[in-house]
Short mmCIF file of C-alpha atoms in Angstrom, two decimals:
data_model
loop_
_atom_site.label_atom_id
_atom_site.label_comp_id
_atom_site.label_asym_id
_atom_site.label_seq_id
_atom_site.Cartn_x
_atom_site.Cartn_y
_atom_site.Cartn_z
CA UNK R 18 -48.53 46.09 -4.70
CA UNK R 19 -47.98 48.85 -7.22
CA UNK R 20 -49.34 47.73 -11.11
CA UNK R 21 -47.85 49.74 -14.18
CA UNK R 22 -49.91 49.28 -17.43
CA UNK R 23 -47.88 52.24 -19.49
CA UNK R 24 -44.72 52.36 -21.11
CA UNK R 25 -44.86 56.31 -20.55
CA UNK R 26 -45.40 56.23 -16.99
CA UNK R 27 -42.71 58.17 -15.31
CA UNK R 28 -41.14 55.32 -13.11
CA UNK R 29 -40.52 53.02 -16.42
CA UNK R 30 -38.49 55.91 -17.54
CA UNK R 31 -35.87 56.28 -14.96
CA UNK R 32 -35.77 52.52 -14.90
CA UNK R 33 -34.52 51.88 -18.26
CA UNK R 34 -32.44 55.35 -17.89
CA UNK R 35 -30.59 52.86 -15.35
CA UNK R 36 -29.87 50.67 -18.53
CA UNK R 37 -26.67 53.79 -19.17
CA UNK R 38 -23.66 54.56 -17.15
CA UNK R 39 -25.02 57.98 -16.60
CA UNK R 40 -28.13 57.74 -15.13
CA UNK R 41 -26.61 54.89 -12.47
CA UNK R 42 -23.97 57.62 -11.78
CA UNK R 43 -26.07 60.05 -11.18
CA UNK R 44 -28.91 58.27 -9.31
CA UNK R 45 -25.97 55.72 -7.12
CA UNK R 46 -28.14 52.73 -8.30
CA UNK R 47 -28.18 49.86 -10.65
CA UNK R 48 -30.71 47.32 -12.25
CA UNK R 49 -30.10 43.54 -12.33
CA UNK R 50 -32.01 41.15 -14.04
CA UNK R 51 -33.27 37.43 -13.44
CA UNK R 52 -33.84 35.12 -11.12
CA UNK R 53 -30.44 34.15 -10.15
CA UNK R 54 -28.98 37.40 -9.90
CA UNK R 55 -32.19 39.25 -8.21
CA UNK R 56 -32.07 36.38 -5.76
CA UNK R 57 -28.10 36.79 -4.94
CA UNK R 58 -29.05 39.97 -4.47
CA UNK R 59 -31.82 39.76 -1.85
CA UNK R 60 -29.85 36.77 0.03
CA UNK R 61 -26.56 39.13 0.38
CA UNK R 62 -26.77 42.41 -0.43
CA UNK R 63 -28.21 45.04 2.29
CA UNK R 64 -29.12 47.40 -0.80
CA UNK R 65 -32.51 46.24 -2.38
CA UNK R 66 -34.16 48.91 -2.88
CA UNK R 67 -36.80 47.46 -4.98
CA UNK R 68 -38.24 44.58 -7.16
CA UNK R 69 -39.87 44.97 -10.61
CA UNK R 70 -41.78 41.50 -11.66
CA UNK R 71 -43.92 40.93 -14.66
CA UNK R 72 -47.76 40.06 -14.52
CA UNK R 73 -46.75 36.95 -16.17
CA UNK R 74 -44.64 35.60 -14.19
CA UNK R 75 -44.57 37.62 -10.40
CA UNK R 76 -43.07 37.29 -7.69
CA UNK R 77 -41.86 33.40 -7.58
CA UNK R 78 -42.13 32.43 -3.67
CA UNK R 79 -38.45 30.96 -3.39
CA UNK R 80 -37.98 35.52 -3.36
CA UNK R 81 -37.91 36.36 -0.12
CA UNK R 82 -38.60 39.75 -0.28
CA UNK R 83 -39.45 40.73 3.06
CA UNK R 84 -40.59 44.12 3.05
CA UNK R 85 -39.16 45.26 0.10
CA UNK R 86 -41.60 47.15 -2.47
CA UNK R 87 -42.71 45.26 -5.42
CA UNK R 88 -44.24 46.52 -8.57
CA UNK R 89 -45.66 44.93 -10.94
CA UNK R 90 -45.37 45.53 -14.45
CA UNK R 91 -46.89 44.68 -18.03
CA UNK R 92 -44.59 41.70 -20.36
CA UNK R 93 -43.58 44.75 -22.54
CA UNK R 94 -42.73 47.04 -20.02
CA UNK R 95 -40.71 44.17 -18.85
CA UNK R 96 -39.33 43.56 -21.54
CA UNK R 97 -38.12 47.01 -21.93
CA UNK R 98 -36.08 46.76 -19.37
CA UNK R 99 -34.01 43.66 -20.44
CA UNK R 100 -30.87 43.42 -22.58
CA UNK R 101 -31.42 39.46 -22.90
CA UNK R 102 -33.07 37.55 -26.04
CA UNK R 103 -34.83 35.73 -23.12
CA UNK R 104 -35.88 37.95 -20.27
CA UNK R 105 -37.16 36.03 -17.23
CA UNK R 106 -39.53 39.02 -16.30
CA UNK R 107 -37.99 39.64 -12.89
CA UNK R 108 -36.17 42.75 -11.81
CA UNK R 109 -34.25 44.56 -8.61
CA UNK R 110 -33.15 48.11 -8.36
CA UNK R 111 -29.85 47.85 -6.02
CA UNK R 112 -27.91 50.65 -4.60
CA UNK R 113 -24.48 50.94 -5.27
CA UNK R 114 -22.25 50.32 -2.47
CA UNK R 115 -19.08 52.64 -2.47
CA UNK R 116 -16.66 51.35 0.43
CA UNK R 117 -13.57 53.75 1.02
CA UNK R 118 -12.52 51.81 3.84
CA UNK R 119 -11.39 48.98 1.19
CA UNK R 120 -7.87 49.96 0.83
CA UNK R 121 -7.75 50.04 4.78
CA UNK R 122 -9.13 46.92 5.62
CA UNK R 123 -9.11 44.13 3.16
CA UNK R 124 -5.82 42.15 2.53
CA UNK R 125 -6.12 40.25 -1.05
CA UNK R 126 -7.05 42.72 -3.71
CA UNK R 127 -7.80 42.50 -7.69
CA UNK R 128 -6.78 45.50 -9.77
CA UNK R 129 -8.42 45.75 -13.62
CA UNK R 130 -6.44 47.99 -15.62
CA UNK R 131 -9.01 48.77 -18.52
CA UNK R 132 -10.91 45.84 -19.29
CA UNK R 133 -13.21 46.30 -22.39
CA UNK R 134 -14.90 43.38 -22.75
CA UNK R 135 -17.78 43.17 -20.18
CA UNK R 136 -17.56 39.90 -20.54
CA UNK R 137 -13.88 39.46 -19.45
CA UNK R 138 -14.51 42.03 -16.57
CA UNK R 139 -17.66 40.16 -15.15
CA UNK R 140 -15.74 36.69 -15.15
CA UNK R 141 -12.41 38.13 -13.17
CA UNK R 142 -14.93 39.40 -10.45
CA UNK R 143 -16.39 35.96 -10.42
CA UNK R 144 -12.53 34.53 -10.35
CA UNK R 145 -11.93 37.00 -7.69
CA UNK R 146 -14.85 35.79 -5.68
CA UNK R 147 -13.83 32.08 -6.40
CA UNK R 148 -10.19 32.48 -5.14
CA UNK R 149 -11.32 34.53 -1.67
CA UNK R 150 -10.03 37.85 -2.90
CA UNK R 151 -11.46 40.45 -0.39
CA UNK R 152 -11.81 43.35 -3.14
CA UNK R 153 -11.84 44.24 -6.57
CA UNK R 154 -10.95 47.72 -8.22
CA UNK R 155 -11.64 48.96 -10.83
CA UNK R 156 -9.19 51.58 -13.06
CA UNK R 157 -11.13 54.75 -15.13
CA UNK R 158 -10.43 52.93 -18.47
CA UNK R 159 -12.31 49.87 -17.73
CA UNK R 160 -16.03 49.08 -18.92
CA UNK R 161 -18.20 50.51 -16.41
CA UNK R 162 -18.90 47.75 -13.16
CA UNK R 163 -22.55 47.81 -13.17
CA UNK R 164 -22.98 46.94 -16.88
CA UNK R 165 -26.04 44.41 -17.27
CA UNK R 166 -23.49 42.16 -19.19
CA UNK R 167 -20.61 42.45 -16.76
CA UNK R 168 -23.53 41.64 -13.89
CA UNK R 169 -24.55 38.81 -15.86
CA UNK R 170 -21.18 37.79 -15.98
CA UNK R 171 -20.35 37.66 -12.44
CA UNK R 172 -23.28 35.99 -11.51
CA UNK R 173 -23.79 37.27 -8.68
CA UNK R 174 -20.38 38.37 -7.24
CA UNK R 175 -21.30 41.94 -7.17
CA UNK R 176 -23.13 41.16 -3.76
CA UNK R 177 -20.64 38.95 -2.68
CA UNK R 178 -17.07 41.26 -2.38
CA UNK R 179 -16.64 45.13 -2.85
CA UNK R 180 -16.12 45.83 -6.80
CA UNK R 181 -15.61 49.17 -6.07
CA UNK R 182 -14.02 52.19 -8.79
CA UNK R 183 -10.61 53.99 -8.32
CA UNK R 184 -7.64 55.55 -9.50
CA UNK R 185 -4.91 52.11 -9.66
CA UNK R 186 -2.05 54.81 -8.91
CA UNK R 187 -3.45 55.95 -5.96
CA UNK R 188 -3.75 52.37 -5.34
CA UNK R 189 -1.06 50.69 -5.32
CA UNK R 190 0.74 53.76 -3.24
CA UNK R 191 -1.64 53.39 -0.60
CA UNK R 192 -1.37 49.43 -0.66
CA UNK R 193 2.89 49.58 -0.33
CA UNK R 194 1.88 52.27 2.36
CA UNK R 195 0.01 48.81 4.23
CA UNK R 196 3.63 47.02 2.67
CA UNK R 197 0.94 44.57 1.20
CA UNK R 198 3.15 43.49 -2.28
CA UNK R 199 1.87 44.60 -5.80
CA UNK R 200 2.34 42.24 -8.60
CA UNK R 201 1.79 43.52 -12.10
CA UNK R 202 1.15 41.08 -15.29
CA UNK R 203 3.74 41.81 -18.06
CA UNK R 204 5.02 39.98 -21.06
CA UNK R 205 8.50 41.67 -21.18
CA UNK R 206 10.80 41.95 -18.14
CA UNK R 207 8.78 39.80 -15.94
CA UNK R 208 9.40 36.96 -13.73
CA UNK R 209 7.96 33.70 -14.02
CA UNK R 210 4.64 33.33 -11.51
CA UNK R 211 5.55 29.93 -10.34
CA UNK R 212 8.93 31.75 -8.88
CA UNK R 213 6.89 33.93 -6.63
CA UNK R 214 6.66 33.30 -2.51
CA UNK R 215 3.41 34.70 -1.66
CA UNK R 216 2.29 35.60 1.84
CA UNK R 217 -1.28 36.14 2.91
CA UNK R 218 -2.14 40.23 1.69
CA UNK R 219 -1.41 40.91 -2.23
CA UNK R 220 -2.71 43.06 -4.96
CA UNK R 221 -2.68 41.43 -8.46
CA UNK R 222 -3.12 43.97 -11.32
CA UNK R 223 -4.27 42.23 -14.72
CA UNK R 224 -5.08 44.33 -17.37
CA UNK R 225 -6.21 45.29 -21.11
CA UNK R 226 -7.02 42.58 -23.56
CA UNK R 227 -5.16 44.02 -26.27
CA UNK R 228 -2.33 45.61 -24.65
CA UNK R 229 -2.10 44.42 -20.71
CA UNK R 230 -1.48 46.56 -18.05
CA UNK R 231 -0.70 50.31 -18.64
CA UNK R 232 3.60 50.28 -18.35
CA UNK R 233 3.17 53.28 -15.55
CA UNK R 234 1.61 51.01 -13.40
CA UNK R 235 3.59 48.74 -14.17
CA UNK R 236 6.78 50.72 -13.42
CA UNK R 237 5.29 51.03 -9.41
CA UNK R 238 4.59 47.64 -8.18
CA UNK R 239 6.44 45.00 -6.46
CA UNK R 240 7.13 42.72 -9.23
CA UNK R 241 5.71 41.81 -12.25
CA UNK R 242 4.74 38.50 -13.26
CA UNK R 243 4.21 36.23 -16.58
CA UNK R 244 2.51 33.27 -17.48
CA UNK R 245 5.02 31.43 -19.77
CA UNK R 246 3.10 30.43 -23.22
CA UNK R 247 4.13 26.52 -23.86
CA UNK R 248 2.49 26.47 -27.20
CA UNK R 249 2.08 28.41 -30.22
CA UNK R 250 -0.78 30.97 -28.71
CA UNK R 251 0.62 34.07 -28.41
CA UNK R 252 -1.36 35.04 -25.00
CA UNK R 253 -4.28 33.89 -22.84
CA UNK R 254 -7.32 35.05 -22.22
CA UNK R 255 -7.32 38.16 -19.59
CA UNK R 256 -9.94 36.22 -17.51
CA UNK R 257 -8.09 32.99 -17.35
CA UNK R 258 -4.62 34.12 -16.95
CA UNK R 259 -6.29 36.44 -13.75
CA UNK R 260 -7.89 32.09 -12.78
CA UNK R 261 -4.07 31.31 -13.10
CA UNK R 262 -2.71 33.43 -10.60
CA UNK R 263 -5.04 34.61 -8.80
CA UNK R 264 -5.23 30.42 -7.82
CA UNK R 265 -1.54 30.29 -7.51
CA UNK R 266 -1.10 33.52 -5.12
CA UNK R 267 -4.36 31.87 -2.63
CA UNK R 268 -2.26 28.46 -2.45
CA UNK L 13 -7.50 37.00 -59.89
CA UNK L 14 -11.04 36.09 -60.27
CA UNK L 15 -13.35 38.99 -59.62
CA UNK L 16 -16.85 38.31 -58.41
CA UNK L 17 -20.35 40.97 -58.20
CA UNK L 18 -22.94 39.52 -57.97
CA UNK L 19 -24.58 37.70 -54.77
CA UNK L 20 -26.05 35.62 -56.82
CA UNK L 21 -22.98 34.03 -58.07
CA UNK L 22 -23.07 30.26 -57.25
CA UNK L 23 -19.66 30.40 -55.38
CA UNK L 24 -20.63 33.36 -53.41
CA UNK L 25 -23.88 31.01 -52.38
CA UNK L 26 -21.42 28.00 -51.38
CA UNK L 27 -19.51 30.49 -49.07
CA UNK L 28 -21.81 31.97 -47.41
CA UNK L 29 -23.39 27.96 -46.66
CA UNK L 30 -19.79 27.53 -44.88
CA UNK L 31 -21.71 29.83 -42.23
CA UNK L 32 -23.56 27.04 -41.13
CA UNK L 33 -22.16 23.62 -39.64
CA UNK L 34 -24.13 20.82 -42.25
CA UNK L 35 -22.08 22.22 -44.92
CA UNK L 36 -19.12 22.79 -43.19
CA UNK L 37 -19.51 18.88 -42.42
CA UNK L 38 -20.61 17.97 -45.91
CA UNK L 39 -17.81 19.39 -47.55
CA UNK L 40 -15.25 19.22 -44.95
CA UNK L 41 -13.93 22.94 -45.11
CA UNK L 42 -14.67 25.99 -42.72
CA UNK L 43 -14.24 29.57 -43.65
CA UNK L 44 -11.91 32.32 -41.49
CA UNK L 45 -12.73 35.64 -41.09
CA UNK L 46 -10.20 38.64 -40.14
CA UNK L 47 -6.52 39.43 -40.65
CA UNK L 48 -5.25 37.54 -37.72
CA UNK L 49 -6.90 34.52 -38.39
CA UNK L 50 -6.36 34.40 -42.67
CA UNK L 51 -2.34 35.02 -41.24
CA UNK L 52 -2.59 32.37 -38.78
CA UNK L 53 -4.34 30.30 -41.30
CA UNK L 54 -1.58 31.04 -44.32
CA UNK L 55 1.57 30.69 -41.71
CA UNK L 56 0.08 27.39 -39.43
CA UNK L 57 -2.37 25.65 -41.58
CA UNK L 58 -1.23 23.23 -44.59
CA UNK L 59 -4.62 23.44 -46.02
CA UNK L 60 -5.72 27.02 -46.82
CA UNK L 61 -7.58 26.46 -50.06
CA UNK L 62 -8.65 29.97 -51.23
CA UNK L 63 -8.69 33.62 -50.03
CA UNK L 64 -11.54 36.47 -50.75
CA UNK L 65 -10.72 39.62 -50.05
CA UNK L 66 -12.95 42.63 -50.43
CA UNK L 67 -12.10 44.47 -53.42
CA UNK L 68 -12.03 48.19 -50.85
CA UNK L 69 -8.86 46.40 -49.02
CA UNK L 70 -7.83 44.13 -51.45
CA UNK L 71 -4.74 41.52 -50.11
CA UNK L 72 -2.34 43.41 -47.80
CA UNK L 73 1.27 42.68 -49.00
CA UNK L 74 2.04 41.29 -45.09
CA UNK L 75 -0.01 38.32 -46.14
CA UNK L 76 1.94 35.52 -48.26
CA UNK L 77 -0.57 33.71 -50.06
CA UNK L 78 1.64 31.96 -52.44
CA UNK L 79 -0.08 30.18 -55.08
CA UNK L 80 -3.17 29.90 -53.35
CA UNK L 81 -6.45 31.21 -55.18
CA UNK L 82 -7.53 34.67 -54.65
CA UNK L 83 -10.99 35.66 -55.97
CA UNK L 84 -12.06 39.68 -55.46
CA UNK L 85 -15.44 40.44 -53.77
CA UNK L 86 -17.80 43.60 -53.84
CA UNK L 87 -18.25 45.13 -50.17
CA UNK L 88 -21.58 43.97 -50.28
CA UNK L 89 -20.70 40.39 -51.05
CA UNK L 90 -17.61 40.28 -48.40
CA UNK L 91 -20.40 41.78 -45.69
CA UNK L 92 -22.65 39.00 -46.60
CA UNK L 93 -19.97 36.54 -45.56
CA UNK L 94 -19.57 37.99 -42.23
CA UNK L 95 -21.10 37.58 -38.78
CA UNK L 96 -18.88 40.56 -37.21
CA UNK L 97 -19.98 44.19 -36.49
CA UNK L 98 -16.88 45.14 -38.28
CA UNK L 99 -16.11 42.89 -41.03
CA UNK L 100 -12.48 43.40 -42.15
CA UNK L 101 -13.06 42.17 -45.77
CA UNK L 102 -10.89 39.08 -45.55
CA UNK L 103 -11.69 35.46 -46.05
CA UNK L 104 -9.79 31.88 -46.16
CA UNK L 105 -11.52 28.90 -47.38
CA UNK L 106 -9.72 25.83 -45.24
CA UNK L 107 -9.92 22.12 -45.29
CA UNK L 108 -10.85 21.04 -41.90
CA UNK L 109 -8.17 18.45 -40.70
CA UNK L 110 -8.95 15.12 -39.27
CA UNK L 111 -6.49 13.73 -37.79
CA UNK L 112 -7.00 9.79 -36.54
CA UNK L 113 -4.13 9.08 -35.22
CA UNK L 114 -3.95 11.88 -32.30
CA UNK L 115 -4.98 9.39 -29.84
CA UNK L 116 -1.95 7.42 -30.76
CA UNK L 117 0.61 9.57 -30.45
CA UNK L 118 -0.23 13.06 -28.73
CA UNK L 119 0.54 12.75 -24.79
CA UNK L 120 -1.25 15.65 -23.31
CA UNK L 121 -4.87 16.06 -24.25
CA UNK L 122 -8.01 17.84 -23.14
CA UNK L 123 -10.99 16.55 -23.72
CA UNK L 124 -14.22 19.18 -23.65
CA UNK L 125 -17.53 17.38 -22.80
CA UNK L 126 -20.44 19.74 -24.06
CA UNK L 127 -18.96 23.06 -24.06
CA UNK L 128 -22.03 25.25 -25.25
CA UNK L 129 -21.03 28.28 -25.32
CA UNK L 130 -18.97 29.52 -28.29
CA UNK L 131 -16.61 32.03 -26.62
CA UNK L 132 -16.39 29.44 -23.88
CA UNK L 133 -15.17 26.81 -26.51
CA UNK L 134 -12.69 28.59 -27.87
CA UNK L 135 -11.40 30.17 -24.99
CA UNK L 136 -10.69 26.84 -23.83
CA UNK L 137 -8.79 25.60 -27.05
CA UNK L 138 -6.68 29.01 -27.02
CA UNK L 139 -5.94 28.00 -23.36
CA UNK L 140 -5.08 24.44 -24.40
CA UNK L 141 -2.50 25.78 -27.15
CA UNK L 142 -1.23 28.09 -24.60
CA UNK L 143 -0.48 25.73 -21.90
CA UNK L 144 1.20 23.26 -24.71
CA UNK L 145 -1.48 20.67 -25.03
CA UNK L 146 -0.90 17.96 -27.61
CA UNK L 147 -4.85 17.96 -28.87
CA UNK L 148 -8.50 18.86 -28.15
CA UNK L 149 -11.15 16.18 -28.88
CA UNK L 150 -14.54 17.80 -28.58
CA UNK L 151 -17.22 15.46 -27.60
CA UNK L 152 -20.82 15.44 -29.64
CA UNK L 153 -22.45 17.79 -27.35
CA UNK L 154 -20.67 20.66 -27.58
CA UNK L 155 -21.00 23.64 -30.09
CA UNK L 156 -19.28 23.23 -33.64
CA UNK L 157 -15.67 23.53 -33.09
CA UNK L 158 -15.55 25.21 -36.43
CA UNK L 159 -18.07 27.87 -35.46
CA UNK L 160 -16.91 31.23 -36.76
CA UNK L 161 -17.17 32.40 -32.75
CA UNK L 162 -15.56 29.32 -31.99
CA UNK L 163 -12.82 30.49 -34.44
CA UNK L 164 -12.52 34.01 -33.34
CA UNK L 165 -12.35 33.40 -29.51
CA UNK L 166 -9.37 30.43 -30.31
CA UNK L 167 -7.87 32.98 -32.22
CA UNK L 168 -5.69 30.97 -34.46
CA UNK L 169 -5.13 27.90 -32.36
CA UNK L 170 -7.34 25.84 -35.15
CA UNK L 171 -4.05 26.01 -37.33
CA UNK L 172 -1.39 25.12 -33.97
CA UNK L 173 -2.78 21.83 -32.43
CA UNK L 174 -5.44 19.12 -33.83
CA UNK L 175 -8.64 20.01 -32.72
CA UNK L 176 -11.02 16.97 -33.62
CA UNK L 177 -14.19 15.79 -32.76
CA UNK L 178 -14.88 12.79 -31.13
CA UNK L 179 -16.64 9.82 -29.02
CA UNK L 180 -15.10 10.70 -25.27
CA UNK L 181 -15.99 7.45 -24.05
CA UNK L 182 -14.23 5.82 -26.81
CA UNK L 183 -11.13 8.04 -26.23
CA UNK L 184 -11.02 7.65 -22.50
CA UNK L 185 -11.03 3.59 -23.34
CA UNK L 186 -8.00 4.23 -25.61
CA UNK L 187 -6.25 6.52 -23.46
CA UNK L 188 -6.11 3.76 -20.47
CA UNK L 189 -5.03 0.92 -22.57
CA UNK L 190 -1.99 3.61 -23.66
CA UNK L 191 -1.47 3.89 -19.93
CA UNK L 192 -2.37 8.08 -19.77
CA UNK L 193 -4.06 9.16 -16.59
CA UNK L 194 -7.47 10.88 -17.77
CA UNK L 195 -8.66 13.61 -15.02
CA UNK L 196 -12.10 14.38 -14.76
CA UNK L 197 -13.51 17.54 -12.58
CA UNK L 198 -16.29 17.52 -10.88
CA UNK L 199 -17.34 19.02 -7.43
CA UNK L 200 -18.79 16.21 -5.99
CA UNK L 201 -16.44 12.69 -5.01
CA UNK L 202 -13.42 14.46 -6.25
CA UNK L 203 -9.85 15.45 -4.90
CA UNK L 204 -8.33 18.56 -4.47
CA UNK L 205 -6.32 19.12 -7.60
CA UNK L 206 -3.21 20.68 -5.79
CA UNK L 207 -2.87 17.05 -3.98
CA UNK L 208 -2.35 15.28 -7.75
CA UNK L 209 1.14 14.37 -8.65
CA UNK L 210 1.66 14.52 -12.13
CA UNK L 211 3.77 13.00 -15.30
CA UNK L 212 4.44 14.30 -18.61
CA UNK L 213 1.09 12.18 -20.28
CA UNK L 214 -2.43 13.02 -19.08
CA UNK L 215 -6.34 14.19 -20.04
CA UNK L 216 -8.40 16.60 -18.59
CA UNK L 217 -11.98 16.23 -19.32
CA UNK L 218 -13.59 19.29 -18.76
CA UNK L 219 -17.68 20.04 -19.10
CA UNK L 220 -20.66 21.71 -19.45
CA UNK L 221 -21.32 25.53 -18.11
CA UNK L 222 -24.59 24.69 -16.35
CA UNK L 223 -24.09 20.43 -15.55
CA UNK L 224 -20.24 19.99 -15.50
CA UNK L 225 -18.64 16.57 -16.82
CA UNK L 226 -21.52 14.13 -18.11
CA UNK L 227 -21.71 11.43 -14.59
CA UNK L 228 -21.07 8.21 -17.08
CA UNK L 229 -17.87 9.72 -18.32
CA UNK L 230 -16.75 10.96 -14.87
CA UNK L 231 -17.27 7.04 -13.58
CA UNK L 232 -14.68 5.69 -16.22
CA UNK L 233 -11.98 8.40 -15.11
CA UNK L 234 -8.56 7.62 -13.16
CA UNK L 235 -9.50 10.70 -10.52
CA UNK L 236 -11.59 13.19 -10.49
CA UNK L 237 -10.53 17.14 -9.46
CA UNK L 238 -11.91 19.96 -7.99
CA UNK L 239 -11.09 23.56 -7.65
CA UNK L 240 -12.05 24.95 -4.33
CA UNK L 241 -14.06 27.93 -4.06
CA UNK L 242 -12.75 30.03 -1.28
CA UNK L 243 -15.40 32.99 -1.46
CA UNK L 244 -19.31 32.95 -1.82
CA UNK L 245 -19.13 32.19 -5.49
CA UNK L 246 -21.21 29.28 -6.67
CA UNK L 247 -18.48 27.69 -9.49
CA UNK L 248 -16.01 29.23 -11.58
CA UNK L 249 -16.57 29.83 -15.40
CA UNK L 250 -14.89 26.50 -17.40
CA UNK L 251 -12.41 28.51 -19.57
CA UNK L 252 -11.02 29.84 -16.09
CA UNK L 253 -11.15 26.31 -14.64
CA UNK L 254 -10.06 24.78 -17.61
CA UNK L 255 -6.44 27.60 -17.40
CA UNK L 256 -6.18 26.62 -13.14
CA UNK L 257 -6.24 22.94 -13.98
CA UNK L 258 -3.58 22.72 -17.26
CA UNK L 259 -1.42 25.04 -15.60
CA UNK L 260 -1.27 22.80 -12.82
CA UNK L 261 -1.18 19.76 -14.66
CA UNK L 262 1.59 21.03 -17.16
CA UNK L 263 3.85 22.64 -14.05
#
C-alpha cells in the first residue's frame, strides 16, 4: 500500500486538480468522497480506478476493494481533497463512463435543461433513479455532472443509471426518430400533467430554476406539460416538480 | 426616515440578534432578507413592522411600504445583517404569527416531523403552498421555521399559509377527534400511496432526512404510505417525497 506524507507530492496535485471541471475533462475521471458514496461506487460501478484513505481512519473492512490500489494519505492531505466541513477521510478516483448507445437503447429518459444549482441537479438524478428512469442527460448550460456537490446530492445515483452530457436538440430529434414522446415543462401554453396517457418509453425535459426550459426546446417536443399551482406559490421547486411527474409518467 | 451609521447603534445590535432563533423566540419577530421576500412580506403579511434598506439602493418605488417605518443603513451595517453572498440591501422586521386555531379550522395540513435541513424545510413549505395546503405545523425537532435559509428556500410562503410550530402528537390527537385522516410515510408496514382513496380533509406527516417519521408518531396514524423506488436508489430526498405525496393527495 502506497503512503503519501507531502502535500507537494505530484499525485496530491492532480487529485485535487480533479476538484475543477477541467482537469476531470481532460483526464475522463472524477473524485467522490465518503463512505457512502465510495462504497456505491465499488458495489456498482465497473470504473474504480482507485481509493485514497486517510492514516486515521483507512480502509474500513465493510470496503471491498478487491484488487483495487489503495493509497494512503496524511489527515491534511485528506483533507485537501474534501469540499465538506466534515470529511470522512475516504476517497475513490472513478472513471467517467460516456455511453453513446443511450439514445439507442434505453426507453425512459430525463432531460436537464440548465440546472444551476448542484443541489437541484444531484436530487433529479436521485428522482430519476427513484422512479426507474433508464438515463439522464444533461444540456451544455447545466452545472457540470461530476460536481462533488451534485455527487453528494445524488447519493450515489451516478453508479446506478447513465448521467451522461449532450446536446437536448440533438436529443429529442433522435428520441421522435425511436417515436418515444417528448414532454417539455412549461408554465404558458401547456397542458395539465394529470391529462397525459403515458405509455412505457418517454423523455421528460425539466429545466432552469429561474426561467424553465429554454422555449426552442420547447417548441420540438411532443407536448408540454404543467403542474397547476393550488396556492399562492408562484412555482415549485425544479427537483420536486421533476418527483411530480416523473412519478406520474412511471404509474 | 431614520438614518443609522454606526454598528454600534443599539437597534442595529437587536437586528442583527434576529439572526439567531432565542431572540427571534423572545421577541416574537423574524427578519427577511431580499426583494422578493420584503414584497412578499409587504403584499401577504399583515404584520411587517419595519423596513431597512441600505442607503446605496435605498427603497425601490415597486415596493409599497405604506406607513410602515423605514430606517436607512450604511453598506456596512446592511452586510452585517446578512447571511447571503450577495446581500441585496433590503430588510423587513415581521411579527411572527401564531395562529391557535389552525387545527380548528384548516382541512388540509402537513405536518413535518424533524426536518433538519434548512433548504429541505423550506422546500417543503413552498411545496405545501403550492399544492394548496391549509397549514404547516413543524414539530420540535426540526430546524427553526423562521431560519433565514428556511425563509429563502420557502420563498415567500411564510406570508401565504400559517406555518406554526407545534406538539405532533398533540395535533394528530386533535385531528382524529375532527374526523381528518392523518397519513404517515414510512417504508416499512405501509401501503402503496397510489392505492389511497382520498377526501377533501387530510395530514401528511412527513420526517426526518436520515430516520424518516419518528416510530411513536407513525403508530397513532390512520395509514401509513410509501413511495416505491423503482431503480437502485436507496430513498428519495423528503422535499421530492413530500411534492409525490400532496400531489396525490390533493388530485
Amino acid at each position: 500500500m502506497k503512503y503519501i506524507q507531502s502535500l507537494q507530492n505530484p499525485q496530491v496535485k492532480q487529485w485535487k486538480k480533479l476538484l475543477t471541471k477541467k482537469e476531470r475533462d481532460r483526464s475522463g475521471t472524477f473524485l467522490v468522497e465518503g463512505y457512502h458514496l465510495v462504497e456505491e461506487a465499488l458495489k456498482h460501478g465497473e470504473e474504480v480506478l482507485e481509493i485514497i484513505a486517510s492514516e486515521k481512519v483507512g480502509v474500513p473492512p465493510r470496503l471491498d476493494v478487491g484488487s483495487i490500489p489503495v493509497t494512503l494519505v496524511t489527515e491534511e492531505i485528506s483533507n485537501s481533497l474534501s469540499d465538506t466541513e466534515a470529511p470522512q477521510g475516504i476517497y475513490a478516483v472513478c472513471r467517467q463512463i460516456t455511453r453513446e448507445d443511450v439514445l439507442q437503447d434505453a426507453k425512459s429518459f430525463l432531460l436537464i435543461d440548465a440546472a444551476q444549482d448542484p443541489g437541484n441537479l444531484g436530487t433529479m438524478i436521485r428522482t430519476a433513479d427513484a422512479a426507474g428512469i433508464d438515463a439522464v442527460i444533461v444540456g451544455p448550460g447545466s452545472v457540470d455532472i461530476f460536481n462533488s456537490k451534485v455527487l453528494r446530492s445524488a447519493q450515489g445515483s451516478h453508479f446506478h443509471l447513465p448521467i451522461v452530457r449532450g446536446d437536448l436538440h440533438e436529443c429529442i430529434g433522435k428520441l421522435k426518430e425511436r417515436m418515444i414522446p417528448v414532454y417539455g415543462t412549461a408554465l404558458e401554453g401547456a397542458s395539465l400533467y394529470t391529462d397525459l396517457s403515458v405509455g412505457d418509453s418517454f423523455a421528460l425535459i425539466v429545466g432552469n430554476e429561474g426561467n424553465g426550459v429554454d422555449k426552442d426546446l420547447l417548441a420540438h417536443t411532443t407536448a408540454n406539460l404543467y403542474i397547476p399551482i393550488y396556492g399562492k406559490s408562484e412555482s415549485l421547486n425544479v427537483a420536486v416538480a421533476t418527483g411530480i411527474l416523473l412519478y406520474y409518467l412511471k404509474k
